[in-house]
Short mmCIF file of C-alpha atoms in Angstrom, two decimals:
data_model
loop_
_atom_site.label_atom_id
_atom_site.label_comp_id
_atom_site.label_asym_id
_atom_site.label_seq_id
_atom_site.Cartn_x
_atom_site.Cartn_y
_atom_site.Cartn_z
CA UNK A 1 0.13 -0.14 0.05
CA UNK A 2 3.01 2.23 -0.24
CA UNK A 3 3.72 2.94 -3.35
CA UNK A 4 2.09 5.88 -5.13
CA UNK A 5 0.01 5.06 -7.33
CA UNK A 6 -2.80 7.18 -9.68
CA UNK A 7 -4.09 6.99 -6.23
CA UNK A 8 -7.01 10.37 -5.69
CA UNK A 9 -4.95 12.43 -4.19
CA UNK A 10 -4.84 16.08 -4.53
CA UNK A 11 -1.75 18.43 -4.03
CA UNK A 12 -2.75 20.82 -1.69
CA UNK A 13 -0.46 23.76 0.23
CA UNK A 14 -0.80 25.41 2.99
CA UNK A 15 1.01 28.44 3.76
CA UNK A 16 -0.13 30.58 6.80
CA UNK A 17 1.62 34.45 7.63
CA UNK A 18 2.40 34.71 11.18
CA UNK A 19 2.43 38.80 13.02
CA UNK A 20 5.00 36.60 15.47
CA UNK A 21 5.29 38.17 18.82
CA UNK A 22 8.06 37.34 21.61
CA UNK A 23 5.90 38.15 24.29
CA UNK A 24 8.07 38.48 27.66
CA UNK A 25 10.43 37.00 25.94
CA UNK A 26 11.29 40.23 23.84
CA UNK A 27 14.00 40.92 26.10
CA UNK A 28 15.68 37.98 25.61
CA UNK A 29 15.67 38.04 21.74
CA UNK A 30 17.07 41.67 21.57
CA UNK A 31 19.43 39.89 23.36
CA UNK A 32 20.12 37.29 21.40
CA UNK A 33 19.87 39.59 18.01
CA UNK A 34 22.39 42.00 19.69
CA UNK A 35 25.72 38.70 21.12
CA UNK A 36 24.83 39.81 24.87
CA UNK A 37 22.83 37.51 27.43
CA UNK A 38 19.95 39.24 29.07
CA UNK A 39 18.75 35.95 31.67
CA UNK A 40 16.19 36.19 34.00
CA UNK A 41 16.62 37.19 37.71
CA UNK A 42 14.82 36.12 41.17
CA UNK A 43 15.00 38.86 43.43
CA UNK A 44 14.30 36.26 46.12
CA UNK A 45 16.53 33.69 46.37
CA UNK A 46 19.26 35.69 43.28
CA UNK A 47 19.41 32.82 40.88
CA UNK A 48 19.64 33.73 36.58
CA UNK A 49 18.01 31.45 33.88
CA UNK A 50 19.31 31.74 30.74
CA UNK A 51 16.92 31.33 29.33
CA UNK A 52 14.69 32.72 31.27
CA UNK A 53 11.61 31.59 33.56
CA UNK A 54 9.42 34.07 34.10
CA UNK A 55 8.68 32.68 38.04
CA UNK A 56 11.55 31.64 39.59
CA UNK A 57 10.88 27.77 39.53
CA UNK A 58 12.53 27.32 43.27
CA UNK A 59 10.30 29.67 44.82
CA UNK A 60 7.81 30.85 42.06
CA UNK A 61 8.85 34.83 42.63
CA UNK A 62 8.45 36.42 39.94
CA UNK A 63 11.50 37.36 38.28
CA UNK A 64 13.23 40.13 36.59
CA UNK A 65 16.08 40.81 34.16
CA UNK A 66 19.68 40.89 34.26
CA UNK A 67 22.89 40.98 31.97
CA UNK A 68 24.78 38.47 32.31
CA UNK A 69 28.55 37.85 30.55
CA UNK A 70 27.65 35.56 27.90
CA UNK A 71 30.20 32.95 28.68
CA UNK A 72 29.69 29.20 29.77
CA UNK A 73 30.62 25.64 28.85
CA UNK A 74 28.72 23.03 26.32
CA UNK A 75 27.45 20.67 28.73
CA UNK A 76 26.77 18.57 25.22
CA UNK A 77 26.74 18.52 21.67
CA UNK A 78 25.16 17.30 18.31
CA UNK A 79 25.79 17.72 14.38
CA UNK A 80 22.59 17.48 11.79
CA UNK A 81 21.51 18.39 9.07
CA UNK A 82 18.60 20.63 8.60
CA UNK A 83 16.44 23.15 7.96
CA UNK A 84 16.13 25.58 10.51
CA UNK A 85 11.99 27.13 10.89
CA UNK A 86 11.42 29.35 8.40
CA UNK A 87 14.47 28.85 6.37
CA UNK A 88 14.83 27.78 2.71
CA UNK A 89 17.90 25.11 2.83
CA UNK A 90 18.88 22.18 5.09
CA UNK A 91 22.15 23.36 6.47
CA UNK A 92 24.72 21.55 8.34
CA UNK A 93 24.49 22.51 12.28
CA UNK A 94 26.94 21.38 15.40
CA UNK A 95 23.26 21.89 17.89
CA UNK A 96 24.84 22.42 21.76
CA UNK A 97 23.53 22.80 24.96
CA UNK A 98 25.59 25.02 27.46
CA UNK A 99 25.61 26.25 30.54
CA UNK A 100 26.08 29.80 30.87
CA UNK A 101 28.30 30.64 33.85
CA UNK A 102 26.34 32.43 36.08
CA UNK A 103 22.56 30.42 35.43
CA UNK A 104 21.36 27.63 37.18
CA UNK A 105 20.12 26.36 33.63
CA UNK A 106 21.72 25.62 29.94
CA UNK A 107 20.48 26.95 26.63
CA UNK A 108 19.63 25.14 23.49
CA UNK A 109 21.78 27.10 20.49
CA UNK A 110 24.10 25.85 18.14
CA UNK A 111 27.73 26.80 17.25
CA UNK A 112 28.56 29.11 14.64
CA UNK A 113 30.10 26.62 12.44
CA UNK A 114 29.48 23.74 12.47
CA UNK A 115 32.28 21.92 14.81
CA UNK A 116 33.89 18.51 14.78
CA UNK A 117 35.07 17.51 18.29
CA UNK A 118 34.08 19.67 20.41
CA UNK A 119 34.63 18.61 23.75
CA UNK A 120 32.47 18.61 26.83
CA UNK A 121 33.55 21.48 29.34
CA UNK A 122 34.68 23.37 25.63
CA UNK A 123 34.67 26.96 26.31
CA UNK A 124 32.16 28.95 24.39
CA UNK A 125 30.64 33.22 24.02
CA UNK A 126 27.49 33.89 22.88
CA UNK A 127 28.07 36.01 19.23
CA UNK A 128 26.49 38.20 17.21
CA UNK A 129 24.28 36.01 14.75
CA UNK A 130 25.60 36.39 11.33
CA UNK A 131 23.07 34.61 8.98
CA UNK A 132 19.48 35.53 8.81
CA UNK A 133 17.31 34.04 11.88
CA UNK A 134 13.89 32.99 10.69
CA UNK A 135 12.95 33.35 13.98
CA UNK A 136 15.11 35.34 16.76
CA UNK A 137 15.60 32.59 18.66
CA UNK A 138 18.02 31.40 16.15
CA UNK A 139 19.95 34.03 17.39
CA UNK A 140 21.29 32.04 19.79
CA UNK A 141 24.53 31.53 18.10
CA UNK A 142 28.50 30.26 20.19
CA UNK A 143 31.57 30.32 19.46
CA UNK A 144 34.61 28.59 20.41
CA UNK A 145 35.84 31.15 23.37
CA UNK A 146 39.19 32.84 22.31
CA UNK A 147 38.26 32.28 18.26
CA UNK B 1 -24.20 -6.16 27.51
CA UNK B 2 -27.54 -3.83 26.84
CA UNK B 3 -28.33 -1.01 25.26
CA UNK B 4 -29.52 0.96 28.33
CA UNK B 5 -26.11 0.85 29.68
CA UNK B 6 -25.57 5.09 28.30
CA UNK B 7 -28.00 6.13 30.43
CA UNK B 8 -27.01 4.05 33.81
CA UNK B 9 -24.66 6.06 36.68
CA UNK B 10 -21.65 3.69 38.21
CA UNK B 11 -19.74 5.17 41.12
CA UNK B 12 -17.73 2.42 41.68
CA UNK B 13 -14.17 4.61 41.63
CA UNK B 14 -12.46 0.88 43.02
CA UNK B 15 -13.48 -0.74 39.58
CA UNK B 16 -10.57 -1.41 37.33
CA UNK B 17 -11.38 -0.71 33.51
CA UNK B 18 -11.77 -3.71 31.64
CA UNK B 19 -10.19 -4.12 28.20
CA UNK B 20 -13.19 -5.02 25.97
CA UNK B 21 -11.34 -5.09 22.88
CA UNK B 22 -9.18 -3.44 20.36
CA UNK B 23 -8.57 -2.50 16.88
CA UNK B 24 -5.54 -1.33 14.61
CA UNK B 25 -5.02 0.27 11.35
CA UNK B 26 -1.52 -0.76 10.62
CA UNK B 27 1.37 1.63 10.80
CA UNK B 28 2.54 2.53 7.26
CA UNK B 29 2.77 5.15 4.98
CA UNK B 30 -0.18 5.56 2.66
CA UNK B 31 -0.51 6.96 -0.27
CA UNK B 32 -2.86 4.74 -1.81
CA UNK B 33 -5.63 7.14 -2.12
CA UNK B 34 -7.04 6.82 1.67
CA UNK B 35 -7.72 9.61 3.41
CA UNK B 36 -7.33 9.18 8.23
CA UNK B 37 -10.91 9.19 8.39
CA UNK B 38 -11.06 5.77 6.62
CA UNK B 39 -8.00 4.56 9.02
CA UNK B 40 -10.44 5.96 12.00
CA UNK B 41 -13.37 3.88 10.85
CA UNK B 42 -11.46 0.85 10.09
CA UNK B 43 -9.34 0.75 13.95
CA UNK B 44 -13.22 1.85 15.33
CA UNK B 45 -15.17 -1.07 13.89
CA UNK B 46 -12.73 -3.59 14.49
CA UNK B 47 -12.11 -2.25 18.47
CA UNK B 48 -16.04 -2.65 18.49
CA UNK B 49 -16.77 -5.85 16.79
CA UNK B 50 -13.88 -7.48 19.14
CA UNK B 51 -15.08 -6.27 21.61
CA UNK B 52 -18.66 -7.56 21.02
CA UNK B 53 -21.01 -4.63 21.76
CA UNK B 54 -23.44 -2.65 19.16
CA UNK B 55 -21.60 1.05 18.22
CA UNK B 56 -24.68 1.45 20.69
CA UNK B 57 -23.22 0.53 23.75
CA UNK B 58 -20.72 3.29 22.90
CA UNK B 59 -21.23 5.66 25.88
CA UNK B 60 -17.90 7.72 25.56
CA UNK B 61 -15.91 8.64 22.56
CA UNK B 62 -12.39 10.04 23.36
CA UNK B 63 -10.56 10.86 19.96
CA UNK B 64 -6.40 11.70 20.08
CA UNK B 65 -4.27 13.27 17.54
CA UNK B 66 -1.28 15.44 17.93
CA UNK B 67 -1.38 17.80 15.42
CA UNK B 68 -4.09 19.49 13.21
CA UNK B 69 -1.18 19.90 10.56
CA UNK B 70 -0.76 16.73 9.99
CA UNK B 71 -4.58 16.19 9.60
CA UNK B 72 -6.14 19.30 8.25
CA UNK B 73 -9.37 18.46 10.20
CA UNK B 74 -9.75 20.92 13.61
CA UNK B 75 -12.12 19.60 16.18
CA UNK B 76 -11.74 15.60 15.09
CA UNK B 77 -14.07 13.95 17.14
CA UNK B 78 -17.67 15.06 15.95
CA UNK B 79 -16.76 14.04 12.04
CA UNK B 80 -15.09 11.21 13.72
CA UNK B 81 -18.38 10.32 15.23
CA UNK B 82 -20.63 10.56 12.04
CA UNK B 83 -18.61 8.29 10.61
CA UNK B 84 -19.33 5.62 12.93
CA UNK B 85 -22.70 6.81 13.28
CA UNK B 86 -22.58 7.81 16.62
CA UNK B 87 -23.33 11.26 16.46
CA UNK B 88 -25.33 12.79 19.81
CA UNK B 89 -22.75 10.31 21.71
CA UNK B 90 -19.87 12.86 24.42
CA UNK B 91 -16.53 12.99 22.84
CA UNK B 92 -13.25 14.98 23.66
CA UNK B 93 -10.00 15.07 21.79
CA UNK B 94 -7.19 14.87 23.72
CA UNK B 95 -3.36 15.59 23.04
CA UNK B 96 -0.40 15.66 24.70
CA UNK B 97 2.05 15.62 21.72
CA UNK B 98 3.57 11.85 20.96
CA UNK B 99 2.21 10.55 24.20
CA UNK B 100 -1.57 11.89 22.85
CA UNK B 101 -2.99 7.96 22.40
CA UNK B 102 -2.05 7.30 25.70
CA UNK B 103 -3.63 11.02 26.83
CA UNK B 104 -6.91 8.96 25.81
CA UNK B 105 -6.86 5.86 27.20
CA UNK B 106 -6.43 7.62 30.76
CA UNK B 107 -9.02 9.56 30.64
CA UNK B 108 -11.25 6.84 29.29
CA UNK B 109 -9.84 5.39 32.00
CA UNK B 110 -11.07 8.13 34.26
CA UNK B 111 -14.57 8.60 32.74
CA UNK B 112 -15.61 4.81 33.45
CA UNK B 113 -13.94 4.94 37.35
CA UNK B 114 -15.64 8.93 37.95
CA UNK B 115 -19.20 7.49 36.49
CA UNK B 116 -19.01 9.44 33.94
CA UNK B 117 -19.37 6.30 31.07
CA UNK B 118 -19.34 2.48 31.24
CA UNK B 119 -18.27 1.52 28.06
CA UNK B 120 -15.97 4.39 26.32
CA UNK B 121 -14.20 3.66 23.23
CA UNK B 122 -10.71 5.56 22.50
CA UNK B 123 -9.21 6.13 19.15
CA UNK B 124 -6.20 7.64 17.88
CA UNK B 125 -4.67 8.72 14.65
CA UNK B 126 -2.50 10.63 13.15
CA UNK B 127 -1.49 11.63 9.20
CA UNK B 128 2.08 12.23 9.30
CA UNK B 129 3.86 10.28 6.51
CA UNK B 130 2.14 9.90 3.46
CA UNK B 131 0.80 13.19 2.35
CA UNK B 132 3.71 15.41 4.07
CA UNK B 133 7.02 16.18 3.25
CA UNK B 134 9.30 14.70 5.78
CA UNK B 135 10.87 18.33 6.63
CA UNK B 136 7.28 19.68 6.78
CA UNK B 137 6.67 17.05 9.51
CA UNK B 138 10.20 17.96 11.12
CA UNK B 139 8.57 21.36 11.28
CA UNK B 140 5.70 20.66 13.51
CA UNK B 141 7.08 18.03 15.30
CA UNK B 142 10.09 21.09 16.41
CA UNK B 143 7.04 22.75 17.70
CA UNK B 144 5.99 19.69 20.34
CA UNK B 145 9.54 20.69 22.81
CA UNK B 146 9.48 25.19 23.88
CA UNK B 147 8.35 25.68 20.30
CA UNK B 148 9.70 29.46 21.60
CA UNK B 149 12.83 28.60 22.37
CA UNK B 150 13.79 25.41 21.55
CA UNK B 151 12.03 24.34 18.55
CA UNK B 152 12.57 28.28 16.81
CA UNK B 153 15.66 27.29 17.20
CA UNK B 154 16.48 24.38 14.78
CA UNK B 155 15.67 21.72 18.08
CA UNK B 156 14.31 18.43 16.16
CA UNK B 157 13.45 15.90 18.05
CA UNK B 158 16.30 13.61 16.58
CA UNK B 159 18.62 16.58 18.05
CA UNK B 160 17.13 17.54 21.14
CA UNK B 161 17.40 13.12 21.99
CA UNK B 162 20.34 12.53 21.00
CA UNK B 163 21.95 15.65 23.46
CA UNK B 164 20.53 14.47 26.05
CA UNK B 165 21.15 10.28 25.29
CA UNK B 166 24.89 11.63 24.01
CA UNK B 167 24.98 12.69 27.85
CA UNK B 168 23.45 9.47 29.41
CA UNK B 169 26.67 7.81 27.28
CA UNK B 170 29.18 9.96 29.15
CA UNK B 171 27.28 9.21 32.93
CA UNK B 172 26.61 5.57 32.65
CA UNK B 173 29.22 4.26 29.53
CA UNK B 174 26.51 3.67 27.32
CA UNK B 175 27.63 2.09 24.08
CA UNK B 176 26.41 2.56 20.53
CA UNK B 177 26.13 -1.24 20.61
CA UNK B 178 24.35 -1.51 23.09
CA UNK B 179 22.06 1.25 21.51
CA UNK B 180 21.60 -0.45 18.02
CA UNK B 181 21.05 -3.58 20.42
CA UNK B 182 17.50 -2.02 20.53
CA UNK B 183 18.02 -1.45 16.85
CA UNK B 184 18.35 -5.31 15.90
CA UNK B 185 15.26 -6.11 18.83
CA UNK B 186 12.80 -3.93 17.74
CA UNK B 187 12.98 -3.90 13.76
CA UNK B 188 13.38 -7.54 14.46
CA UNK B 189 9.93 -7.88 16.59
CA UNK B 190 8.24 -6.15 13.73
CA UNK B 191 8.82 -9.09 11.46
CA UNK B 192 5.52 -10.69 10.99
CA UNK B 193 3.13 -8.04 12.99
CA UNK B 194 0.26 -6.79 10.70
CA UNK B 195 0.35 -3.69 12.29
CA UNK B 196 4.37 -3.52 11.79
CA UNK B 197 5.95 -0.07 9.37
CA UNK B 198 9.33 -1.43 9.30
CA UNK B 199 10.63 -5.14 9.85
CA UNK B 200 13.91 -5.93 9.26
CA UNK B 201 16.30 -8.29 9.95
CA UNK B 202 19.93 -6.17 10.60
CA UNK B 203 22.46 -6.49 12.94
CA UNK B 204 24.67 -4.32 14.78
CA UNK B 205 26.27 -3.60 11.88
CA UNK B 206 23.91 -2.48 9.84
CA UNK B 207 22.95 -0.21 12.01
CA UNK B 208 26.26 1.19 12.85
CA UNK B 209 26.83 1.58 8.91
CA UNK B 210 24.07 3.16 8.08
CA UNK B 211 23.76 7.09 7.69
CA UNK B 212 24.86 9.37 11.17
CA UNK B 213 21.52 11.66 11.39
CA UNK B 214 22.92 13.27 14.27
CA UNK B 215 25.63 11.96 16.59
CA UNK B 216 25.33 9.20 18.51
CA UNK B 217 21.57 8.37 16.57
CA UNK B 218 22.39 6.47 13.70
CA UNK B 219 19.53 5.91 11.20
CA UNK B 220 18.68 2.99 11.75
CA UNK B 221 18.18 3.95 15.40
CA UNK B 222 15.26 6.10 15.04
CA UNK B 223 11.73 5.65 14.76
CA UNK B 224 9.85 6.97 11.36
CA UNK B 225 6.63 8.81 11.24
CA UNK B 226 3.83 6.84 10.37
CA UNK B 227 0.48 6.55 8.93
CA UNK B 228 -2.07 4.95 11.33
CA UNK B 229 -5.16 4.36 13.75
CA UNK B 230 -5.80 2.54 16.83
CA UNK B 231 -8.74 1.97 18.97
CA UNK B 232 -9.72 0.65 22.08
CA UNK B 233 -13.25 -0.41 23.67
CA UNK B 234 -12.82 -0.24 28.01
CA UNK B 235 -15.67 -0.86 30.02
CA UNK B 236 -16.10 -0.96 33.44
CA UNK B 237 -15.74 -4.54 35.08
CA UNK B 238 -19.79 -4.42 36.66
CA UNK B 239 -21.29 -4.21 32.69
CA UNK B 240 -18.71 -6.09 30.76
CA UNK B 241 -20.64 -8.77 28.53
CA UNK B 242 -20.24 -12.43 30.34
CA UNK B 243 -17.12 -14.11 28.43
CA UNK B 244 -15.67 -17.55 28.80
CA UNK B 245 -12.21 -15.92 27.47
CA UNK B 246 -9.42 -14.51 29.31
CA UNK B 247 -9.45 -11.02 29.18
CA UNK B 248 -7.36 -7.86 31.08
CA UNK B 249 -7.79 -4.69 32.76
CA UNK B 250 -6.12 -1.50 33.64
CA UNK B 251 -5.42 -1.33 37.18
CA UNK B 252 -2.88 1.54 37.70
CA UNK B 253 -2.76 4.79 35.19
CA UNK B 254 0.01 7.49 36.08
CA UNK B 255 0.93 10.51 34.37
CA UNK B 256 3.61 13.26 35.34
CA UNK B 257 5.49 16.00 33.39
CA UNK B 258 9.23 16.89 33.32
CA UNK B 259 10.25 20.65 31.97
CA UNK B 260 10.02 20.92 28.71
CA UNK B 261 13.53 22.54 27.91
CA UNK B 262 16.49 19.85 27.96
CA UNK B 263 18.46 22.01 29.15
CA UNK B 264 16.39 23.22 32.70
CA UNK B 265 16.54 19.40 33.55
CA UNK B 266 18.83 18.73 36.41
CA UNK B 267 19.47 15.44 34.58
CA UNK B 268 19.50 15.87 31.10
CA UNK B 269 19.99 12.22 30.45
CA UNK B 270 17.26 11.30 33.02
CA UNK B 271 13.58 10.63 32.18
CA UNK B 272 12.19 12.14 35.48
CA UNK B 273 8.37 12.07 34.33
CA UNK B 274 8.96 9.05 33.46
CA UNK B 275 10.31 7.52 37.23
CA UNK B 276 8.01 9.80 38.78
CA UNK B 277 4.77 8.55 36.76
CA UNK B 278 6.11 4.32 37.16
CA UNK B 279 6.51 5.09 41.06
CA UNK B 280 2.82 6.12 40.49
CA UNK B 281 1.65 3.33 38.64
CA UNK B 282 3.11 0.83 40.87
CA UNK B 283 1.98 1.95 44.00
CA UNK B 284 -1.68 1.96 42.56
CA UNK B 285 -1.31 -1.27 40.95
CA UNK B 286 0.26 -2.36 44.10
CA UNK B 287 3.38 -3.58 42.39
CA UNK B 288 6.80 -3.32 44.72
CA UNK B 289 9.25 -5.17 42.61
CA UNK B 290 8.86 -4.33 39.01
CA UNK B 291 11.59 -6.14 37.51
CA UNK B 292 10.49 -9.02 38.90
CA UNK B 293 6.68 -8.10 38.62
CA UNK B 294 5.87 -7.37 35.38
CA UNK B 295 6.51 -9.60 32.84
CA UNK B 296 5.84 -8.30 29.17
CA UNK B 297 6.35 -3.81 28.29
CA UNK B 298 5.69 -1.45 25.43
CA UNK B 299 8.96 1.58 26.29
CA UNK B 300 8.33 4.41 24.06
CA UNK B 301 11.43 4.17 21.93
CA UNK B 302 11.57 7.34 19.45
CA UNK B 303 14.77 6.25 19.12
CA UNK B 304 17.14 3.16 20.64
CA UNK B 305 18.43 4.86 23.14
CA UNK B 306 15.38 6.22 25.07
CA UNK B 307 14.04 2.66 25.52
CA UNK B 308 17.84 2.13 27.19
CA UNK B 309 16.78 5.35 28.90
CA UNK B 310 13.23 5.13 29.68
CA UNK B 311 13.58 1.55 31.04
CA UNK B 312 15.81 2.70 33.65
CA UNK B 313 13.27 5.40 34.13
CA UNK B 314 11.04 2.76 34.73
CA UNK B 315 12.65 0.95 37.19
CA UNK B 316 13.53 -1.89 34.86
CA UNK B 317 16.93 -2.49 35.61
CA UNK B 318 19.88 -0.09 37.72
CA UNK B 319 20.34 3.20 36.08
CA UNK B 320 23.48 2.32 33.29
CA UNK B 321 22.26 -1.11 33.38
CA UNK B 322 19.77 -1.43 30.82
CA UNK B 323 22.65 -1.13 27.90
CA UNK B 324 24.28 -3.81 28.63
CA UNK B 325 20.93 -6.10 30.20
CA UNK B 326 20.06 -5.26 25.84
CA UNK B 327 23.36 -6.21 24.85
CA UNK B 328 23.01 -9.82 26.94
CA UNK B 329 18.92 -9.95 25.35
CA UNK B 330 16.98 -9.11 28.64
CA UNK B 331 14.90 -7.56 26.54
CA UNK B 332 14.69 -10.12 24.08
CA UNK B 333 11.72 -12.01 23.11
CA UNK B 334 13.12 -14.64 24.96
CA UNK B 335 14.65 -12.58 27.45
CA UNK B 336 14.16 -11.86 31.23
CA UNK B 337 11.59 -9.47 30.04
CA UNK B 338 10.13 -8.55 26.85
CA UNK B 339 10.10 -5.37 26.08
CA UNK B 340 8.88 -3.82 22.22
CA UNK B 341 7.11 -7.50 20.87
CA UNK B 342 5.56 -5.52 18.69
CA UNK B 343 8.26 -4.10 17.20
CA UNK B 344 8.01 -0.37 18.61
CA UNK B 345 8.25 2.30 17.37
CA UNK B 346 11.21 1.74 15.72
CA UNK B 347 9.75 -1.30 14.23
CA UNK B 348 5.70 -1.09 14.57
CA UNK B 349 5.91 2.69 13.29
CA UNK B 350 4.70 5.88 15.10
CA UNK B 351 1.74 7.48 13.90
CA UNK B 352 1.59 9.79 17.76
CA UNK B 353 -2.10 9.35 18.34
CA UNK B 354 -2.46 5.81 17.82
CA UNK B 355 0.82 4.68 19.46
CA UNK B 356 -0.18 4.50 23.20
CA UNK B 357 -3.51 3.01 22.57
CA UNK B 358 -1.51 0.49 19.84
CA UNK B 359 0.65 -0.36 22.68
CA UNK B 360 -2.17 -1.34 25.16
CA UNK B 361 -3.89 -3.13 22.16
CA UNK B 362 -0.87 -5.19 22.23
CA UNK B 363 -0.19 -5.95 25.25
CA UNK B 364 -3.88 -6.57 26.21
CA UNK B 365 -3.44 -9.69 23.13
CA UNK B 366 -0.38 -10.27 25.06
CA UNK B 367 -2.46 -11.07 27.61
CA UNK B 368 -5.23 -12.86 26.87
CA UNK B 369 -2.72 -15.15 25.15
CA UNK B 370 -3.79 -13.89 21.10
CA UNK B 371 -1.20 -12.37 20.10
CA UNK B 372 0.67 -13.42 17.57
CA UNK B 373 0.67 -17.35 19.05
CA UNK B 374 3.74 -18.00 16.35
CA UNK B 375 6.27 -15.50 17.67
CA UNK B 376 5.40 -15.19 20.71
CA UNK B 377 6.75 -17.04 23.83
CA UNK B 378 4.71 -19.52 25.61
CA UNK B 379 4.76 -17.78 28.65
CA UNK B 380 1.86 -16.70 31.24
CA UNK B 381 2.27 -13.23 30.86
CA UNK B 382 -0.12 -11.39 33.87
CA UNK B 383 0.83 -8.26 34.07
CA UNK B 384 1.92 -6.18 31.59
CA UNK B 385 3.28 -2.22 31.54
CA UNK B 386 2.27 0.28 28.87
CA UNK B 387 4.72 3.47 28.50
CA UNK B 388 4.37 6.23 26.07
CA UNK B 389 5.93 9.96 26.38
CA UNK B 390 5.13 12.82 24.83
CA UNK B 391 8.28 15.92 23.71
CA UNK B 392 11.44 14.40 24.83
CA UNK B 393 9.71 12.64 27.87
CA UNK B 394 8.26 16.02 29.13
CA UNK B 395 4.39 14.54 29.29
CA UNK B 396 4.69 10.89 30.85
CA UNK B 397 2.06 8.19 30.69
CA UNK B 398 2.50 4.72 32.64
CA UNK B 399 -0.48 2.26 32.35
CA UNK B 400 -0.21 -0.95 33.85
CA UNK B 401 -2.64 -3.55 32.89
CA UNK B 402 -3.72 -6.81 33.91
CA UNK B 403 -4.91 -10.67 32.94
CA UNK B 404 -8.56 -11.31 33.93
CA UNK B 405 -9.38 -14.93 34.50
CA UNK B 406 -13.22 -15.57 33.56
#
């Protein structure tokens, strides 16, 4: 039943255009687009979260914003070929989880260019995005520190 | 079962719903002109026939599907009811990513236990393979993680599972060969399974030689998107037709959630929600030693390593021990605890809305001695586990099923 035959199908194309808001994450995304790390900061316990948390997961206090250094260490890395959402062509990307120095959590992003043999623990820093982003989240781009 | 059951009220919250019957539209990539409504209708009518009831006996319907982007049908329950001649019956649609089918099963269990209905049809489906381009399906599914921060940034299922598993490998020294053993087992178990999308007789070397998709995952470590549908009929025990045959019942239904973003988790290699749901399910079922009490399990294996992570989170192996046990055959068809006799998502396939229900249908048939008698080891399976999750084990459901003698 898997062969493509002269079955009665219709080729449909669904095109949706969104005026997509960033909401409360606007400072975070504005920071990424500028190559800066804008994190949420809990005024009660002093913990910092990047990506941000609206409410502190530890004490449920509403957080504020704080700029952090943008430096961190790689926790995990994988390289794959994919088409980023709302872009046009598949490329090879090295995706990383990075623990920012001041943050309690880790951020998903990508190395600015594919890398081989990057090690867990490699020091990286957030960089200003170099390619056109399909969404501001795609500006979470890192380079090896010192490059 | 009489036709008056819809209007009666059940107040026995201790009753465990009985499985009356199930039906599955085989997982595949349908390019034959059939529509998902055809698949749902077939699965549902097969389930009703297997249950030995009439459609009019259905007092409630729970529909599961992951996304309307695939089906092009918002609010699918009413059209499904129309196709089954059941218009007027109460119906809801539930969604929990890849665990949507399990969520429907849980809602059906709760409806019966709460007395809201005595006989419930849970039906799940998705059209994820045959009529959409792979890159479009990938985009839709990437929105099942935290879409704003991760999905939009390029996080795909395979990338996130790979990041999680790479940490498991670092911490527990799990090997690519152990992961490949999952693929060999599940593709092999699917051979002869009429519901299976991808039965294959392969070796560990074949898996390791297949193209690398996202390290550590090779192509043959990955499940695939499937089309398909599955349905199951549950009833309150007091209203189930009398039978001289074995039946199964659902003696526990538990759920838990984890942080949506992998980076927000303290232990990124560990499926904490699955552990939490399993502990709750075992408590509800009175299970104190799952390793020795559970006879058979269907475990959510979106990727080979996820089965290893899942077995450990479920408490069916100590942390770091599922990989070596997998390589030694402990979870094989003839092993101490057969896992995914169906082939799982890797071998049987994965239409998200249908998976959890198809898993329960498999366990039901195993517990009642009806499952693929040519290949299922002859053994008295009394207790089975159904494990399903959505996202990167962000939403987890664990059901425990028990054999019921006439």
